[in-house]
CSV table of C-alpha atoms in Angstrom, one decimal:
chain,number,residue,atom,x,y,z
A,325,MET,CA,-14.4,23.2,18.2
A,326,HIS,CA,-14.4,26.7,19.8
A,327,THR,CA,-11.8,28.1,22.1
A,328,ALA,CA,-13.0,28.4,25.6
A,329,TYR,CA,-13.0,31.9,27.2
A,330,THR,CA,-11.2,32.6,30.5
A,331,GLY,CA,-11.3,36.1,31.9
A,332,ASN,CA,-13.4,38.8,33.5
A,333,SER,CA,-17.1,39.3,32.9
A,334,HIS,CA,-20.2,40.6,34.6
A,335,TYR,CA,-20.7,37.3,36.5
A,336,CYS,CA,-21.0,38.9,40.0
A,337,TYR,CA,-23.8,36.7,41.4
A,338,SER,CA,-22.4,33.4,40.0
A,339,ASN,CA,-18.9,34.3,41.2
A,340,SER,CA,-20.3,35.3,44.6
A,341,LEU,CA,-22.3,32.1,44.9
A,342,HIS,CA,-19.2,30.1,43.9
A,343,MET,CA,-17.2,31.7,46.7
A,344,CYS,CA,-19.9,31.0,49.3
A,345,LEU,CA,-20.3,27.4,48.2
A,346,GLN,CA,-16.6,26.9,48.2
A,347,HIS,CA,-16.2,28.2,51.7
A,348,ALA,CA,-19.1,25.9,52.8
A,349,GLY,CA,-17.1,22.9,51.5
A,350,MET,CA,-19.2,21.8,48.6
A,351,ALA,CA,-17.6,18.8,46.9
A,352,ASP,CA,-17.5,18.8,43.1
A,353,LEU,CA,-18.3,22.5,43.0
A,354,PRO,CA,-19.3,23.6,39.5
A,355,GLU,CA,-17.3,26.4,37.9
A,356,PRO,CA,-19.0,29.8,37.8
A,357,GLY,CA,-19.9,29.3,34.1
A,358,LEU,CA,-21.9,26.2,34.9
A,359,LEU,CA,-23.5,27.8,37.9
A,360,GLU,CA,-24.6,30.6,35.5
A,361,CYS,CA,-26.3,28.0,33.3
A,362,MET,CA,-27.9,26.5,36.4
A,363,THR,CA,-29.5,29.8,37.2
A,364,GLY,CA,-31.2,29.7,33.7
A,365,MET,CA,-30.0,33.3,32.9
A,366,PRO,CA,-28.2,32.4,29.6
A,367,PHE,CA,-31.4,30.8,28.1
A,368,GLY,CA,-33.5,33.5,26.5
A,369,ALA,CA,-33.6,37.2,25.6
A,370,LEU,CA,-35.7,40.1,26.8
A,371,PHE,CA,-36.9,43.3,25.2
A,372,LEU,CA,-38.8,45.8,27.4
A,373,GLN,CA,-41.1,48.1,25.6
A,374,PHE,CA,-40.7,51.1,27.8
A,375,GLU,CA,-40.6,54.7,26.9
A,376,THR,CA,-36.8,54.2,26.8
A,377,PRO,CA,-36.6,50.6,25.6
A,378,LEU,CA,-34.3,48.0,27.2
A,379,PHE,CA,-32.7,44.7,26.0
A,380,PHE,CA,-31.1,42.0,28.1
A,381,PRO,CA,-29.6,38.6,27.1
A,382,SER,CA,-31.7,36.8,29.7
A,383,HIS,CA,-35.1,35.4,30.2
A,384,ALA,CA,-38.1,37.6,31.2
A,385,ASP,CA,-39.1,35.3,34.1
A,386,LEU,CA,-35.7,35.4,35.8
A,387,ASN,CA,-33.4,37.8,37.7
A,388,PRO,CA,-30.2,37.1,39.6
A,389,ASN,CA,-32.0,36.3,42.9
A,390,SER,CA,-34.6,33.9,41.4
A,391,GLY,CA,-31.8,32.4,39.2
A,392,MET,CA,-29.6,31.7,42.3
A,393,SER,CA,-32.6,30.0,43.9
A,394,ARG,CA,-32.9,27.8,40.8
A,395,ALA,CA,-29.2,27.0,40.9
A,396,LEU,CA,-29.2,26.0,44.6
A,397,SER,CA,-32.2,23.7,44.0
A,398,ILE,CA,-30.4,22.0,41.2
A,399,LEU,CA,-27.3,21.6,43.3
A,400,GLY,CA,-29.3,20.2,46.3
A,401,TRP,CA,-28.1,23.0,48.5
A,402,THR,CA,-29.9,25.6,50.5
A,403,CYS,CA,-29.2,28.7,52.5
A,404,THR,CA,-30.7,31.2,54.9
A,405,GLN,CA,-32.2,34.0,53.0
A,406,TRP,CA,-33.2,37.2,54.7
A,407,GLU,CA,-35.1,40.1,53.2
A,408,GLY,CA,-36.2,43.4,54.9
A,409,GLU,CA,-37.1,47.0,54.4
A,410,ASN,CA,-35.7,48.6,57.5
A,411,VAL,CA,-32.0,49.7,57.6
A,412,GLU,CA,-31.6,49.0,61.3
A,413,SER,CA,-32.9,45.4,60.8
A,414,ALA,CA,-30.6,45.0,57.8
A,415,LEU,CA,-27.6,45.9,59.9
A,416,GLU,CA,-28.6,43.5,62.7
A,417,ALA,CA,-29.2,40.7,60.0
A,418,LEU,CA,-25.7,41.5,58.6
A,419,LYS,CA,-24.1,41.1,62.0
A,420,ALA,CA,-26.0,37.9,62.9
A,421,ASN,CA,-25.4,36.1,59.7
A,422,LEU,CA,-21.7,36.9,59.5
A,423,LYS,CA,-21.3,34.8,62.6
A,424,ASN,CA,-22.0,31.7,60.4
A,425,GLY,CA,-19.5,32.7,57.7
A,426,PRO,CA,-19.4,34.7,54.5
A,427,ILE,CA,-22.8,36.1,53.3
A,428,LEU,CA,-23.9,37.0,49.8
A,429,LEU,CA,-25.3,40.5,49.5
A,430,GLY,CA,-27.4,41.9,46.7
A,431,PRO,CA,-28.6,43.3,44.7
A,432,LEU,CA,-26.6,46.5,45.5
A,433,ASP,CA,-26.2,49.7,43.6
A,434,LEU,CA,-22.7,50.0,42.1
A,435,GLY,CA,-22.8,53.7,42.4
A,436,PHE,CA,-22.3,53.6,46.2
A,437,LEU,CA,-19.1,51.4,46.5
A,438,PRO,CA,-16.3,53.9,47.1
A,439,TYR,CA,-13.5,51.4,46.8
A,440,ASP,CA,-14.3,51.4,43.1
A,441,PRO,CA,-12.6,54.6,41.6
A,442,ASN,CA,-15.3,54.8,39.0
A,443,HIS,CA,-18.3,54.1,41.2
A,444,ARG,CA,-20.0,57.4,40.6
A,445,LEU,CA,-20.3,56.6,36.9
A,446,LYS,CA,-22.1,53.3,37.7
A,447,ARG,CA,-25.1,54.7,39.6
A,448,GLY,CA,-28.1,52.5,39.1
A,449,GLY,CA,-26.2,49.4,38.1
A,450,ASP,CA,-26.9,46.2,40.1
A,451,HIS,CA,-24.2,44.1,41.7
A,452,PHE,CA,-23.6,41.3,44.1
A,453,ILE,CA,-20.7,40.8,46.6
A,454,VAL,CA,-19.6,38.6,49.4
A,455,ALA,CA,-19.3,40.1,52.9
A,456,LEU,CA,-16.5,38.6,55.0
A,457,LYS,CA,-16.4,40.4,58.3
A,458,LEU,CA,-17.5,43.6,60.1
A,459,GLU,CA,-15.3,45.4,62.5
A,460,ASP,CA,-14.4,49.0,63.4
A,461,GLY,CA,-17.4,50.3,61.5
A,462,ARG,CA,-16.2,48.9,58.2
A,463,VAL,CA,-17.2,45.8,56.2
A,464,GLN,CA,-14.6,43.7,54.4
A,465,VAL,CA,-15.9,42.1,51.2
A,466,HIS,CA,-14.8,40.1,48.2
A,467,ASP,CA,-16.1,42.0,45.2
A,468,PRO,CA,-15.9,39.6,42.2
A,469,GLN,CA,-15.5,42.5,39.8
A,470,PHE,CA,-11.8,43.3,40.5
A,471,TYR,CA,-11.7,43.8,44.3
A,472,PRO,CA,-10.7,41.1,46.7
A,473,PHE,CA,-10.7,42.1,50.4
A,474,ALA,CA,-12.2,45.5,49.6
A,475,VAL,CA,-13.3,47.6,52.6
A,476,LEU,CA,-16.1,50.1,52.9
A,477,PRO,CA,-17.7,51.9,55.8
A,478,VAL,CA,-21.0,50.4,57.0
A,479,ASP,CA,-22.9,53.5,56.1
A,480,ASP,CA,-21.7,53.2,52.5
A,481,LEU,CA,-22.6,49.5,52.4
A,482,LEU,CA,-26.1,50.2,53.7
A,483,ARG,CA,-26.6,52.9,51.1
A,484,ALA,CA,-25.4,50.6,48.3
A,485,TRP,CA,-27.4,47.6,49.6
A,486,ASN,CA,-30.7,49.5,49.6
A,487,ALA,CA,-32.1,48.2,46.3
A,488,THR,CA,-35.3,50.2,46.2
A,489,ASP,CA,-34.2,51.8,42.9
A,490,LEU,CA,-33.2,48.5,41.2
A,491,GLY,CA,-36.2,47.3,39.2
A,492,TYR,CA,-36.3,43.6,39.9
A,493,ALA,CA,-35.5,43.7,43.7
A,494,THR,CA,-38.4,42.4,45.8
A,495,SER,CA,-37.2,44.1,49.0
A,496,ALA,CA,-34.8,46.9,50.0
A,497,TYR,CA,-32.2,44.5,51.6
A,498,THR,CA,-31.5,40.9,50.7
A,499,LEU,CA,-28.8,38.5,51.9
A,500,ARG,CA,-28.0,34.8,51.8
A,501,GLY,CA,-25.9,33.0,54.3
A,502,ASP,CA,-25.3,29.7,56.1
A,503,PHE,CA,-25.0,27.7,52.8
A,504,ARG,CA,-25.4,24.0,53.4
A,505,GLU,CA,-26.2,20.8,51.6
A,506,ASP,CA,-29.8,19.7,51.7
A,507,LEU,CA,-29.8,16.7,49.3
A,508,ARG,CA,-26.9,14.8,47.7
A,509,VAL,CA,-27.3,15.2,43.9
A,510,SER,CA,-25.1,13.5,41.3
A,511,ILE,CA,-23.3,15.5,38.6
A,512,ASP,CA,-25.5,13.7,36.0
A,513,ASP,CA,-28.7,14.7,37.8
A,514,MET,CA,-27.4,18.3,38.0
A,515,LEU,CA,-26.8,18.3,34.2
A,516,LYS,CA,-30.2,16.7,33.5
A,517,ALA,CA,-32.0,19.3,35.7
A,518,THR,CA,-30.1,22.2,34.1
A,519,LEU,CA,-31.1,20.9,30.6
A,520,GLU,CA,-34.8,20.6,31.6
A,521,ASN,CA,-34.6,24.1,33.0
A,522,ALA,CA,-33.0,25.5,29.8
A,523,ARG,CA,-35.7,23.8,27.6
A,524,GLU,CA,-38.5,25.2,29.7
A,525,LEU,CA,-37.1,28.7,29.5
A,526,ILE,CA,-36.2,28.7,25.8
A,527,HIS,CA,-39.7,27.5,24.9
A,528,ALA,CA,-41.5,30.0,27.1
A,529,ALA,CA,-40.8,33.4,25.5
A,530,PRO,CA,-43.3,36.2,26.4
A,531,SER,CA,-44.9,38.2,23.6
A,532,GLY,CA,-46.0,41.5,25.1
A,533,PRO,CA,-47.4,43.9,25.6
A,534,VAL,CA,-44.3,45.1,27.6
A,535,PHE,CA,-42.1,42.0,27.9
A,536,PHE,CA,-41.0,40.3,24.7
A,537,GLY,CA,-38.7,37.3,24.5
A,538,GLY,CA,-37.0,34.9,22.1
A,539,SER,CA,-36.3,35.9,18.5
A,540,GLN,CA,-38.9,38.7,18.8
A,541,ALA,CA,-36.8,40.4,21.4
A,542,PHE,CA,-33.9,40.5,19.0
A,543,ARG,CA,-36.0,41.8,16.1
A,544,MET,CA,-37.5,44.6,18.2
A,545,ALA,CA,-34.0,45.6,19.4
A,546,ALA,CA,-32.9,45.6,15.7
A,547,GLU,CA,-35.6,48.2,15.0
A,548,VAL,CA,-34.4,50.4,17.9
A,549,ILE,CA,-30.9,50.2,16.5
A,550,ARG,CA,-32.0,51.2,13.0
A,551,GLY,CA,-30.6,54.6,12.2
A,552,GLY,CA,-29.0,55.0,15.7
A,553,PRO,CA,-30.5,54.0,19.0
A,554,PRO,CA,-31.0,56.3,22.1
A,555,LYS,CA,-27.7,56.9,23.9
A,556,ALA,CA,-28.8,55.0,27.0
A,557,PHE,CA,-29.7,51.9,24.8
A,558,ALA,CA,-26.4,52.0,23.0
A,559,GLY,CA,-24.5,52.4,26.3
A,560,LEU,CA,-26.2,49.5,27.9
A,561,LEU,CA,-25.4,47.3,24.8
A,562,VAL,CA,-21.6,48.0,24.8
A,563,GLN,CA,-21.1,48.2,28.5
A,564,PHE,CA,-23.1,45.2,29.6
A,565,VAL,CA,-25.5,43.4,27.2
A,566,LEU,CA,-23.2,42.3,24.4
A,567,PRO,CA,-20.1,41.2,26.4
A,568,ILE,CA,-22.2,39.3,29.0
A,569,GLY,CA,-24.3,37.9,26.2
A,570,ALA,CA,-21.3,36.4,24.4
A,571,ARG,CA,-19.9,35.0,27.7
A,572,ARG,CA,-23.3,33.4,28.6
A,573,CYS,CA,-23.6,31.8,25.2
A,574,LEU,CA,-20.1,30.3,25.4
A,575,ASP,CA,-20.8,28.9,28.9
A,576,ALA,CA,-24.2,27.6,27.6
A,577,ALA,CA,-22.5,26.0,24.6
A,578,ASP,CA,-20.0,24.2,26.9
A,579,PHE,CA,-22.9,23.0,29.1
A,580,MET,CA,-24.9,21.8,26.1
A,581,LYS,CA,-21.9,19.9,24.8
A,582,SER,CA,-21.6,18.1,28.2
A,583,ALA,CA,-25.3,17.3,28.0
A,584,ASP,CA,-24.9,15.7,24.5
A,585,GLN,CA,-26.7,18.6,22.8
A,586,ALA,CA,-24.0,19.1,20.1
A,587,GLU,CA,-26.1,20.9,17.6
A,588,THR,CA,-27.5,23.4,20.1
A,589,ALA,CA,-24.0,24.0,21.3
A,590,GLU,CA,-22.9,24.9,17.8
A,591,TRP,CA,-25.7,27.5,17.4
A,592,LEU,CA,-24.8,28.9,20.8
A,593,VAL,CA,-21.2,29.5,19.7
A,594,LYS,CA,-22.6,31.3,16.6
A,595,LYS,CA,-24.7,33.4,18.8
A,596,ALA,CA,-21.7,34.2,21.0
A,597,GLU,CA,-19.7,35.2,17.9
A,598,SER,CA,-22.5,37.4,16.7
A,599,PHE,CA,-22.6,39.2,20.1
A,600,GLY,CA,-18.9,39.7,19.9
A,601,LEU,CA,-19.1,41.2,16.4
A,602,ALA,CA,-22.0,43.4,17.4
A,603,GLN,CA,-19.8,44.7,20.2
A,604,TYR,CA,-17.4,46.1,17.6
A,605,TYR,CA,-20.0,47.6,15.3
A,606,THR,CA,-22.0,49.1,18.1
A,607,THR,CA,-18.9,50.7,19.6
A,608,GLN,CA,-18.1,52.1,16.2
A,609,GLU,CA,-21.7,53.3,15.8
A,610,ASP,CA,-22.0,51.3,12.6
A,611,TRP,CA,-25.8,50.9,13.1
A,612,ASN,CA,-26.6,49.3,9.8
A,613,ARG,CA,-24.3,46.4,10.5
A,614,ALA,CA,-25.3,46.2,14.1
A,615,LYS,CA,-28.9,46.0,13.1
A,616,GLY,CA,-28.1,43.2,10.7
A,617,LEU,CA,-26.4,41.3,13.4
A,618,PHE,CA,-29.4,41.5,15.7
A,619,GLU,CA,-31.6,40.3,12.8
A,620,ALA,CA,-29.1,37.4,12.4
A,621,LEU,CA,-29.3,36.8,16.2
A,622,ALA,CA,-33.1,36.4,15.8
A,623,GLU,CA,-32.6,33.7,13.3
A,624,ILE,CA,-30.1,31.9,15.5
A,625,GLU,CA,-32.5,32.1,18.4
A,626,ASP,CA,-35.1,30.4,16.3
A,627,ARG,CA,-32.6,27.6,15.4
A,628,ILE,CA,-31.8,27.1,19.1
A,629,VAL,CA,-35.5,26.7,19.9
A,630,GLU,CA,-35.9,24.1,17.1
A,631,CYS,CA,-32.8,22.2,18.2
A,632,ILE,CA,-33.5,21.9,21.9
């Protein structure tokens, strides 16, 4: 039996969704780790064959916004979602939706959030926060990555909120508000739907020419790591991919155990441990061992596919 993890991680959209649902009074509200599983994000891997390649511990067909839509559907909840391209319209939508309670904003660019002392180093990173109120030209927010009741000028928020440089965004400005129950769903039915969602994603791995999934994604990442990867690739691994990959696998293992998928849960724990060890070797620039771990992760991914 593995030791559960409690602590910080890059779970900004799941934590933000949790805050909004809690404020809306959802009974039997799942913890953020289970919400993350309901989004489907922990079930898969993605290698992007770009000029500068990328690797993510999530499925090619998902992003945080589409994942939250999946989670809300599983929960039997809905919300008002607004998308737009015009900054003036975005500001009006922000004011109007705040009248109904907290709103979930994102994706935003981490590089334009001045309450974070390191924001300039995070330019281009995506993020989600909860806006609480707007007054005196400033917005008060709960930022799930360290900053409750953070405050920033409206102009800075609008600059961060403009997601035109974030690859998966479908519009410049996106918000979700007025969270409400649409259909009463039992816990058992939530778990069943989450398992069906996970199975669908795990068995639907893309195979190119740009998007690669499943074990192939790990093997292609291993080849990039061989001999030392590009600096940007290595930085993404140690700052984001490996730690969130380990956390997602642990939460997925807990979910699989609750869904009576004990063998799959065991493989997910091994996957989490491999991500954790890869974090050390990648930080130490021990590329030979890091490459070996990604090859081992490919084998583990194949075992998960077989189990589930």
